[in-house]
Tab-separated table of C-alpha atoms and ligand atoms in Angstrom:
chain	number	residue	atom	x	y	z
A	1	MET	CA	76.207	70.703	75.961
A	2	ASN	CA	76.863	66.928	74.269
A	3	ILE	CA	79.349	66.660	72.160
A	4	LEU	CA	80.373	64.332	69.544
A	5	LEU	CA	83.635	64.525	68.396
A	6	LEU	CA	84.420	62.536	64.284
A	7	GLY	CA	87.602	60.781	63.830
A	8	SER	CA	90.605	59.075	65.750
A	9	GLY	CA	93.924	60.190	64.708
A	10	GLY	CA	96.267	62.349	66.230
A	11	ARG	CA	94.415	65.193	66.218
A	12	GLU	CA	91.570	63.925	67.401
A	13	HIS	CA	93.374	63.246	70.305
A	14	ALA	CA	94.745	67.188	71.044
A	15	LEU	CA	90.926	68.603	69.933
A	16	ALA	CA	89.230	65.967	72.469
A	17	TRP	CA	92.294	66.702	75.792
A	18	LYS	CA	91.401	70.249	74.743
A	19	ILE	CA	87.414	70.434	74.296
A	20	GLU	CA	87.127	67.869	77.605
A	21	GLN	CA	89.075	71.016	79.615
A	22	SER	CA	85.977	73.040	78.435
A	23	PRO	CA	82.909	73.665	81.386
A	24	LEU	CA	80.769	73.898	78.127
A	25	CYS	CA	81.257	70.245	78.164
A	26	SER	CA	78.720	67.543	79.519
A	27	ARG	CA	79.702	64.651	77.687
A	28	LEU	CA	82.157	63.975	75.160
A	29	PHE	CA	81.763	60.901	72.584
A	30	ILE	CA	84.674	60.612	70.153
A	31	ALA	CA	83.772	58.461	66.873
A	32	PRO	CA	85.801	55.996	66.045
A	33	GLY	CA	88.478	57.842	68.395
A	34	ASN	CA	91.364	55.899	69.871
A	35	ALA	CA	93.258	54.986	73.089
A	36	GLY	CA	94.204	58.411	73.712
A	37	THR	CA	90.415	59.571	72.828
A	38	GLN	CA	88.993	57.362	75.675
A	39	LEU	CA	91.548	58.970	78.504
A	40	CYS	CA	89.303	62.611	77.376
A	41	GLY	CA	85.822	60.681	76.696
A	42	THR	CA	83.902	58.358	75.135
A	43	ASN	CA	84.519	56.159	72.388
A	44	VAL	CA	81.509	54.816	69.786
A	45	GLN	CA	82.360	52.751	67.300
A	46	LEU	CA	80.272	54.454	64.564
A	47	ASN	CA	81.275	54.412	60.525
A	48	ILE	CA	82.062	58.334	60.031
A	49	ASN	CA	80.889	58.228	57.264
A	50	ASP	CA	77.435	56.236	57.530
A	51	PHE	CA	75.719	59.509	57.988
A	52	ASP	CA	72.299	58.128	58.677
A	53	ALA	CA	74.577	55.801	61.918
A	54	VAL	CA	76.027	59.374	62.566
A	55	ALA	CA	72.690	60.618	62.981
A	56	GLY	CA	71.339	58.161	64.487
A	57	PHE	CA	73.336	58.688	67.405
A	58	VAL	CA	72.943	62.822	67.361
A	59	VAL	CA	69.366	61.903	68.174
A	60	GLU	CA	69.061	59.366	70.595
A	61	ASN	CA	72.603	60.581	72.676
A	62	ASN	CA	70.796	64.035	72.644
A	63	ILE	CA	74.305	65.957	71.009
A	64	HIS	CA	74.554	69.338	70.698
A	65	MET	CA	77.326	70.101	68.459
A	66	VAL	CA	79.438	67.516	66.262
A	67	VAL	CA	83.183	68.718	65.009
A	68	VAL	CA	84.338	66.522	62.375
A	69	GLY	CA	88.319	65.904	62.242
A	70	PRO	CA	88.950	64.977	58.992
A	71	GLU	CA	87.866	65.531	55.647
A	72	ASP	CA	86.323	62.451	54.077
A	73	PRO	CA	82.830	62.823	55.491
A	74	LEU	CA	83.125	66.662	54.556
A	75	VAL	CA	83.799	66.028	51.157
A	76	ASN	CA	81.343	63.129	51.530
A	77	GLY	CA	78.407	66.132	52.158
A	78	ILE	CA	78.415	64.950	56.313
A	79	THR	CA	77.410	69.096	57.867
A	80	ASP	CA	74.392	69.449	54.633
A	81	PHE	CA	72.952	66.010	55.729
A	82	LEU	CA	72.792	67.030	59.262
A	83	LYS	CA	71.422	70.348	58.261
A	84	GLN	CA	69.163	68.476	56.405
A	85	LYS	CA	67.197	66.522	58.428
A	86	PRO	CA	64.142	67.895	60.488
A	87	GLU	CA	65.758	65.476	63.592
A	88	THR	CA	69.156	67.129	63.421
A	89	LYS	CA	68.589	70.699	61.407
A	90	ASN	CA	69.562	72.629	65.160
A	91	VAL	CA	72.211	70.986	65.452
A	92	LEU	CA	75.671	73.107	65.902
A	93	ILE	CA	78.260	71.618	62.799
A	94	ILE	CA	81.851	72.179	63.150
A	95	GLY	CA	82.311	71.261	59.496
A	96	PRO	CA	81.705	73.205	55.924
A	97	GLY	CA	79.260	71.918	53.767
A	98	LYS	CA	79.877	70.143	50.708
A	99	ILE	CA	80.319	73.091	48.356
A	100	GLY	CA	83.007	74.931	50.610
A	101	ALA	CA	84.665	70.729	51.071
A	102	GLN	CA	85.389	70.940	47.373
A	103	LEU	CA	88.309	73.985	48.984
A	104	GLU	CA	90.551	70.435	49.856
A	105	GLY	CA	88.258	67.868	47.674
A	106	SER	CA	89.086	69.002	44.460
A	107	LYS	CA	92.804	71.098	43.402
A	108	GLU	CA	90.955	72.036	40.886
A	109	PHE	CA	88.352	73.561	42.532
A	110	ALA	CA	90.287	75.202	44.644
A	111	LYS	CA	92.712	76.472	41.482
A	112	GLU	CA	89.528	78.134	39.859
A	113	PHE	CA	88.491	79.429	43.237
A	114	MET	CA	92.097	81.465	43.669
A	115	LYS	CA	92.208	82.823	40.475
A	116	LYS	CA	88.899	84.067	40.383
A	117	TYR	CA	89.926	85.994	44.071
A	118	ASP	CA	93.661	87.052	42.834
A	119	ILE	CA	95.103	85.158	45.666
A	120	PRO	CA	98.360	84.193	44.577
A	121	THR	CA	99.104	80.070	43.616
A	122	ALA	CA	101.138	78.586	41.492
A	123	ALA	CA	100.699	78.846	37.751
A	124	TYR	CA	98.497	76.161	36.197
A	125	ARG	CA	96.461	74.496	33.817
A	126	SER	CA	93.999	70.895	34.478
A	127	PHE	CA	93.223	68.060	32.453
A	128	THR	CA	91.675	65.181	31.628
A	129	THR	CA	92.294	61.402	29.014
A	130	GLU	CA	90.575	63.602	26.284
A	131	THR	CA	92.962	65.992	27.034
A	132	TYR	CA	96.186	63.841	27.450
A	133	GLU	CA	98.130	65.306	24.684
A	134	GLU	CA	97.698	68.607	25.646
A	135	GLY	CA	98.821	67.551	28.923
A	136	VAL	CA	102.044	66.329	27.486
A	137	ASP	CA	102.395	69.564	25.408
A	138	PHE	CA	102.127	72.146	28.495
A	139	LEU	CA	104.219	70.058	30.299
A	140	GLU	CA	107.096	70.426	27.228
A	141	THR	CA	106.559	74.482	28.067
A	142	LEU	CA	107.487	74.090	31.676
A	143	LYS	CA	110.919	74.018	33.487
A	144	PRO	CA	111.599	71.258	35.722
A	145	PRO	CA	111.122	69.635	38.609
A	146	TYR	CA	107.209	69.532	37.294
A	147	VAL	CA	104.718	69.350	39.435
A	148	LEU	CA	101.473	66.980	39.063
A	149	LYS	CA	98.615	66.254	41.160
A	150	ALA	CA	95.597	64.361	40.898
A	151	ASP	CA	92.445	66.489	41.428
A	152	GLY	CA	90.271	64.069	44.333
A	153	LEU	CA	91.707	62.655	47.790
A	154	ALA	CA	94.435	60.418	47.496
A	155	ALA	CA	94.872	60.449	51.230
A	156	GLY	CA	97.648	62.843	51.153
A	157	LYS	CA	99.136	60.785	48.084
A	158	GLY	CA	97.963	62.834	44.934
A	159	VAL	CA	101.274	64.933	44.549
A	160	VAL	CA	103.706	64.009	42.616
A	161	ILE	CA	106.971	66.188	42.303
A	162	VAL	CA	109.420	64.595	39.355
A	163	ASN	CA	112.416	66.463	37.809
A	164	SER	CA	112.779	65.170	34.323
A	165	LEU	CA	110.145	65.829	31.229
A	166	ASP	CA	109.979	61.735	30.390
A	167	GLY	CA	109.892	61.034	34.366
A	168	ALA	CA	106.360	63.873	34.373
A	169	ILE	CA	104.935	62.782	30.792
A	170	ASP	CA	104.849	58.939	32.606
A	171	THR	CA	103.451	59.946	35.463
A	172	LEU	CA	100.870	61.602	33.566
A	173	LYS	CA	100.300	58.620	31.618
A	174	GLN	CA	100.025	56.848	34.955
A	175	MET	CA	97.455	59.911	36.751
A	176	LEU	CA	94.870	59.820	33.968
A	177	LYS	CA	95.407	56.653	31.372
A	178	ASN	CA	96.343	53.745	34.347
A	179	LYS	CA	93.605	55.755	36.891
A	180	ALA	CA	97.408	55.260	39.568
A	181	PHE	CA	94.539	57.068	41.872
A	182	GLY	CA	91.667	55.796	40.783
A	183	LYS	CA	89.084	57.797	40.269
A	184	ALA	CA	90.716	61.166	41.933
A	185	SER	CA	93.557	60.993	39.134
A	186	GLU	CA	90.304	61.255	36.273
A	187	LYS	CA	91.484	65.135	36.197
A	188	VAL	CA	95.205	66.187	36.694
A	189	VAL	CA	96.364	69.660	37.444
A	190	ILE	CA	99.391	70.129	36.545
A	191	GLU	CA	101.576	73.152	38.091
A	192	GLU	CA	104.260	75.379	38.631
A	193	PHE	CA	106.878	74.878	40.970
A	194	LEU	CA	106.926	76.964	44.104
A	195	ASP	CA	110.540	77.426	45.044
A	196	GLY	CA	110.556	77.863	49.849
A	197	ILE	CA	109.481	76.961	52.899
A	198	GLU	CA	106.717	75.772	53.471
A	199	ILE	CA	103.990	77.037	56.767
A	200	SER	CA	100.343	76.406	57.416
A	201	VAL	CA	98.007	78.669	58.985
A	202	PHE	CA	94.735	78.034	60.438
A	203	VAL	CA	91.636	80.045	61.000
A	204	ALA	CA	88.700	79.451	62.675
A	205	THR	CA	85.015	81.015	60.743
A	206	ASP	CA	82.065	81.373	61.098
A	207	GLY	CA	81.550	81.947	57.262
A	208	LYS	CA	81.926	85.947	58.118
A	209	ASN	CA	84.476	86.934	60.855
A	210	TRP	CA	87.823	84.704	62.031
A	211	VAL	CA	90.227	83.954	63.853
A	212	LEU	CA	93.985	83.863	62.976
A	213	LEU	CA	94.518	80.519	64.695
A	214	PRO	CA	98.982	79.925	65.515
A	215	GLU	CA	100.638	79.003	62.584
A	216	ALA	CA	103.157	76.084	62.276
A	217	LYS	CA	105.205	74.286	60.904
A	218	ASP	CA	104.562	70.476	59.582
A	219	TYR	CA	107.469	67.772	58.696
A	220	LYS	CA	106.041	65.815	55.779
A	221	ARG	CA	109.314	63.724	54.633
A	222	ILE	CA	110.356	60.057	56.415
A	223	GLY	CA	113.956	61.110	57.069
A	224	GLU	CA	116.433	63.854	58.703
A	225	GLY	CA	117.373	66.543	57.046
A	226	ASP	CA	113.666	66.547	55.341
A	227	THR	CA	114.468	63.157	53.412
A	228	GLY	CA	113.019	60.430	52.098
A	229	PRO	CA	108.907	59.514	51.026
A	230	ASN	CA	106.374	61.980	52.400
A	231	THR	CA	104.238	60.577	55.320
A	232	GLY	CA	101.098	61.931	57.032
A	233	GLY	CA	103.738	64.348	59.222
A	234	MET	CA	106.573	63.376	61.313
A	235	GLY	CA	106.744	66.829	63.924
A	236	ALA	CA	105.390	69.875	64.028
A	237	VAL	CA	106.378	73.106	65.979
A	238	SER	CA	104.788	76.512	66.450
A	239	PRO	CA	104.733	79.416	66.575
A	240	VAL	CA	107.154	79.260	62.915
A	241	PRO	CA	109.816	82.000	64.103
A	242	PHE	CA	109.853	83.235	59.963
A	243	ALA	CA	106.708	83.733	60.095
A	244	ASP	CA	106.791	86.988	61.054
A	245	THR	CA	104.508	90.026	61.515
A	246	GLU	CA	105.165	90.975	57.956
A	247	PHE	CA	105.215	87.972	56.317
A	248	ILE	CA	101.449	87.504	58.584
A	249	GLU	CA	100.386	90.631	57.621
A	250	LYS	CA	100.407	89.741	53.996
A	251	VAL	CA	99.081	86.262	54.878
A	252	LYS	CA	95.895	87.820	56.207
A	253	SER	CA	95.493	90.543	53.186
A	254	GLY	CA	96.620	88.565	50.799
A	255	ILE	CA	95.054	85.082	50.925
A	256	ILE	CA	93.124	84.781	54.291
A	257	GLN	CA	90.592	87.898	53.619
A	258	PRO	CA	90.488	87.004	49.913
A	259	THR	CA	89.227	83.897	50.925
A	260	MET	CA	86.689	84.949	53.132
A	261	ASP	CA	85.555	87.304	50.857
A	262	GLY	CA	85.396	84.488	47.770
A	263	LEU	CA	83.928	82.085	49.870
A	264	MET	CA	80.848	85.097	50.604
A	265	LYS	CA	80.420	85.680	47.255
A	266	GLU	CA	79.872	82.606	46.208
A	267	ASN	CA	77.040	82.559	48.930
A	268	ILE	CA	79.321	79.240	50.574
A	269	ASP	CA	78.082	78.741	53.945
A	270	TYR	CA	81.509	77.331	55.909
A	271	LYS	CA	81.843	77.049	59.407
A	272	GLY	CA	84.936	75.524	60.918
A	273	PHE	CA	88.504	75.399	59.798
A	274	ILE	CA	90.363	76.209	56.918
A	275	PHE	CA	94.023	75.758	56.511
A	276	PHE	CA	96.263	77.685	54.523
A	277	GLY	CA	99.269	75.375	53.007
A	278	LEU	CA	101.773	77.986	52.409
A	279	MET	CA	104.886	78.775	50.471
A	280	ASN	CA	107.648	81.335	51.573
A	281	VAL	CA	108.628	82.502	48.377
A	282	ASN	CA	111.038	84.988	49.037
A	283	GLY	CA	108.808	86.198	51.887
A	284	ASP	CA	105.846	85.888	50.034
A	285	PRO	CA	103.538	83.417	50.815
A	286	PHE	CA	101.742	81.266	48.084
A	287	VAL	CA	98.855	79.158	48.407
A	288	ILE	CA	99.746	75.691	47.671
A	289	GLU	CA	96.471	74.373	49.176
A	290	TYR	CA	93.543	74.500	51.516
A	291	ASN	CA	92.175	72.112	53.802
A	292	VAL	CA	89.022	72.323	55.043
A	293	ARG	CA	89.775	70.642	58.645
A	294	MET	CA	93.060	70.946	61.459
A	295	GLY	CA	96.196	69.653	60.074
A	296	ASP	CA	97.816	66.736	61.747
A	297	PRO	CA	100.269	67.030	63.421
A	298	GLU	CA	99.809	70.941	63.783
A	299	ALA	CA	96.736	70.612	66.138
A	300	GLU	CA	98.775	68.824	68.434
A	301	VAL	CA	101.308	71.767	68.027
A	302	VAL	CA	98.396	74.640	67.458
A	303	ILE	CA	95.169	73.333	69.910
A	304	PRO	CA	97.892	73.357	73.097
A	305	ARG	CA	98.792	76.833	72.297
A	306	ILE	CA	95.476	77.721	72.335
A	307	ASN	CA	94.432	78.916	76.569
A	308	SER	CA	90.580	80.250	76.177
A	309	ASP	CA	88.371	78.214	76.099
A	310	LEU	CA	87.609	76.381	72.069
A	311	VAL	CA	83.739	75.132	73.223
A	312	ASN	CA	82.927	78.542	73.668
A	313	MET	CA	85.144	79.204	69.988
A	314	MET	CA	83.037	76.627	68.390
A	315	GLN	CA	79.770	77.805	69.799
A	316	HIS	CA	80.680	80.942	68.315
A	317	MET	CA	81.750	79.671	64.468
A	318	ALA	CA	78.398	77.871	64.128
A	319	LEU	CA	76.501	80.649	65.902
A	320	GLY	CA	77.677	83.029	63.644
A	321	THR	CA	79.114	85.464	66.057
A	322	LEU	CA	82.326	84.987	65.946
A	323	ASN	CA	83.344	88.382	66.064
A	324	GLU	CA	82.911	88.428	69.888
A	325	TYR	CA	84.909	86.224	70.501
A	326	VAL	CA	88.416	86.548	71.528
A	327	ILE	CA	90.727	84.231	71.639
A	328	GLU	CA	93.629	83.803	74.093
A	329	LEU	CA	97.388	81.796	72.991
A	330	CYS	CA	100.499	80.838	74.393
A	331	PRO	CA	103.484	82.613	73.897
A	332	GLN	CA	105.586	79.291	74.206
A	333	PHE	CA	106.906	77.070	71.421
A	334	ALA	CA	105.190	74.355	70.966
A	335	VAL	CA	107.568	71.262	69.541
A	336	THR	CA	105.534	67.914	68.229
A	337	VAL	CA	107.688	64.816	67.887
A	338	MET	CA	105.694	61.311	66.313
A	339	LEU	CA	106.539	57.693	67.229
A	340	VAL	CA	105.232	55.668	64.084
A	341	SER	CA	105.756	52.294	63.274
A	342	GLY	CA	109.361	51.129	61.538
A	343	GLY	CA	108.376	50.913	58.222
A	344	TYR	CA	105.957	53.400	57.690
A	345	PRO	CA	104.772	55.541	55.169
A	346	GLU	CA	105.599	52.184	53.039
A	347	SER	CA	104.103	48.414	54.484
A	348	TYR	CA	104.430	48.047	58.077
A	349	GLU	CA	103.087	45.875	61.511
A	350	LYS	CA	101.227	46.684	64.099
A	351	GLY	CA	100.003	45.098	67.060
A	352	PHE	CA	103.036	45.971	68.440
A	353	GLU	CA	102.660	46.871	72.888
A	354	ILE	CA	103.478	50.056	74.151
A	355	SER	CA	105.474	50.727	77.252
A	356	GLY	CA	106.058	53.670	79.059
A	357	LEU	CA	103.132	55.153	78.738
A	358	ASP	CA	102.894	56.032	82.858
A	359	SER	CA	105.992	57.141	82.990
A	360	PRO	CA	106.222	60.566	84.487
A	361	HIS	CA	106.904	63.565	82.800
A	362	ASP	CA	105.748	67.700	81.481
A	363	SER	CA	105.156	67.099	78.076
A	364	LEU	CA	101.470	65.752	76.742
A	365	LEU	CA	100.767	62.664	74.999
A	366	PHE	CA	98.918	62.572	72.175
A	367	TYR	CA	97.608	59.063	70.373
A	368	ALA	CA	97.373	58.011	66.677
A	369	GLY	CA	97.539	54.740	65.733
A	370	ALA	CA	97.100	53.090	69.470
A	371	LYS	CA	94.357	51.392	70.860
A	372	GLU	CA	93.501	49.310	73.785
A	373	LYS	CA	93.068	45.408	73.448
A	374	ASP	CA	92.708	42.939	76.613
A	375	GLY	CA	94.030	45.795	79.323
A	376	LYS	CA	97.491	46.956	77.053
A	377	THR	CA	97.997	49.652	75.137
A	378	ILE	CA	99.345	48.428	71.031
A	379	THR	CA	100.647	49.971	67.870
A	380	SER	CA	97.065	50.439	65.362
A	381	GLY	CA	98.684	52.853	62.600
A	382	GLY	CA	101.671	54.252	61.003
A	383	ARG	CA	102.285	57.374	63.052
A	384	VAL	CA	101.678	56.070	66.712
A	385	ILE	CA	102.025	58.886	68.805
A	386	ALA	CA	102.613	62.440	69.205
A	387	VAL	CA	104.935	63.860	72.407
A	388	THR	CA	104.286	67.486	72.238
A	389	SER	CA	106.058	69.984	74.655
A	390	LEU	CA	105.466	73.327	75.967
A	391	HIS	CA	108.219	75.430	76.673
A	392	ASN	CA	109.271	79.482	76.452
A	393	ASP	CA	112.615	78.619	74.573
A	394	MET	CA	112.135	76.163	71.675
A	395	ARG	CA	115.345	74.286	72.303
A	396	LYS	CA	114.208	72.905	75.941
A	397	ALA	CA	110.504	72.057	74.157
A	398	ILE	CA	112.661	70.033	71.513
A	399	GLU	CA	114.923	68.457	74.156
A	400	MET	CA	111.904	67.688	76.840
A	401	SER	CA	109.964	65.905	74.107
A	402	LEU	CA	112.867	63.689	72.425
A	403	SER	CA	113.367	62.861	75.968
A	404	ILE	CA	110.467	61.078	76.310
A	405	THR	CA	111.322	59.590	72.692
A	406	HIS	CA	113.117	57.066	74.444
A	407	LYS	CA	110.119	56.630	77.483
A	408	ILE	CA	108.282	55.281	75.666
A	409	ASP	CA	108.846	51.899	73.828
A	410	PHE	CA	107.273	49.814	71.022
A	411	ALA	CA	108.821	47.264	68.573
A	412	HIS	CA	110.396	48.794	65.247
A	413	LYS	CA	110.041	52.403	66.855
A	414	PHE	CA	111.005	55.449	64.462
A	415	PHE	CA	110.966	58.719	64.976
A	416	ARG	CA	112.824	62.195	63.933
A	417	THR	CA	115.804	64.061	65.593
A	418	ASP	CA	116.021	67.219	64.385
A	419	ILE	CA	112.451	68.242	64.182
A	420	GLY	CA	112.575	71.760	64.974
A	421	LYS	CA	116.349	72.489	64.739
A	422	ASP	CA	116.435	73.230	61.305
A	423	LEU	CA	114.626	76.549	62.779
A	424	LEU	CA	116.699	77.303	65.784
A	425	LYS	CA	119.428	80.287	65.155
B	1	AMP	P1	99.402	68.080	48.286
B	1	AMP	O1	99.243	66.824	48.583
B	1	AMP	O2	99.202	69.591	47.791
B	1	AMP	O3	99.959	69.391	50.026
B	1	AMP	O4	101.440	68.351	48.304
B	1	AMP	C1	102.243	68.114	49.289
B	1	AMP	C2	103.226	68.783	48.913
B	1	AMP	O5	103.782	69.068	47.541
B	1	AMP	C3	103.577	69.851	49.235
B	1	AMP	O6	103.532	70.124	50.943
B	1	AMP	C4	104.805	70.572	49.368
B	1	AMP	O7	105.795	69.894	49.693
B	1	AMP	C5	104.877	69.841	47.290
B	1	AMP	N1	104.248	70.721	46.488
B	1	AMP	C6	103.267	70.986	46.261
B	1	AMP	N2	102.800	72.141	45.138
B	1	AMP	C7	103.897	72.385	45.366
B	1	AMP	C8	104.449	73.483	43.668
B	1	AMP	N3	103.643	73.871	43.291
B	1	AMP	N4	105.754	73.717	44.199
B	1	AMP	C9	106.404	73.047	45.158
B	1	AMP	N5	106.103	71.838	45.682
B	1	AMP	C10	104.737	71.721	46.080
B	2	LIG	N1	99.814	68.253	58.107
B	2	LIG	C1	98.851	68.206	56.966
B	2	LIG	C2	97.794	67.519	56.610
B	2	LIG	O1	97.326	67.486	57.810
B	2	LIG	O2	97.195	68.106	55.346
């Protein structure tokens, strides 16, 4: 079948790399893709939020399956759009419709859903400009640190954690009155702070059946030892040693199954990936957030640990027959280290040539912010390349990725050298 994958990051390169290996895939197109996806298929210059343009491409190129990588087209309703159009209604689509995507698109929707279906999460209340004063009163009843979240999509920046009450009140004011995050912060969720270790858990679902994918730990802060500002993710590891059978069983019975039951009760037809951002609080999992897609950079360690055919799995997801699919996983550790542009996540320069991409090694390079220009590969974003290594020994996988980070170079390159090291005994 012909497949169209939407997106342009490291996650999409990992997906493209895996899709291209499937005997079920005839042609793979990636829109808009990057210099890495181009090695797995054909990049096409499409605006993925222009649904008419996407539908036109699907029809013209006889596309059988559309895989939506990032959240924004999903939140904007691409799945419903394609399903409602007579010419594209039979195309298999990986990604939920507009309502299902609200699990990520609206923090308040997600919190209400969790409350309704008894899914463990931090206690919360939400506020608008009209109820600003009540928000201040609510903050005064809480203990620090204070967690404030813009309701809508804010490119991963909508969560603010503050230590002082004054700072929290000021943040609330910035968000509600000064619209610090535009429309996304017209509503603000204030919630209880959860103290623990984060872990990302993923499922593939057809709306009723689900398959557990490998879990991962993401390193979000820019600096060594989890310091400095949040980024899109500086590295990831999978499996996560503290996610033992007992913990995963709690996640399955207390979080995944109730989420699936809730989706079915709400008649939300969900065919896609669900990313559970969890906090392990003394051995008990709590949901911090839902995402309606794979994680990035988590996909760069999760996808390489899937041995079975991903296209076949996605076919079963779209057709509602996931109960017939048996996933085979790779038992090795996967570690990815992200090479980023100096200055990221604040301002940084791009357009620098990347050297050493052809140097021999046994790792996988997933390109993120890298594009082709005049026969050269140049940096085009903050996160540039994810270096993923697999090994039975996590320490070796870390060493392998770190050794390659020295071979690939570009001006002002930066990366963390401590990815995964906190998990070594
Ligand atoms: P989110 O955008 O929802 O993933 O939140 C960004 C980050 O804020 C998360 O990855 C956590 O590190 C942190 N965070 C969010 N909610 C909480 C909470 N209730 N307690 C502690 N940390 C949180
Ligand atoms: N790595 C976190 C995310 O994809 O949202």
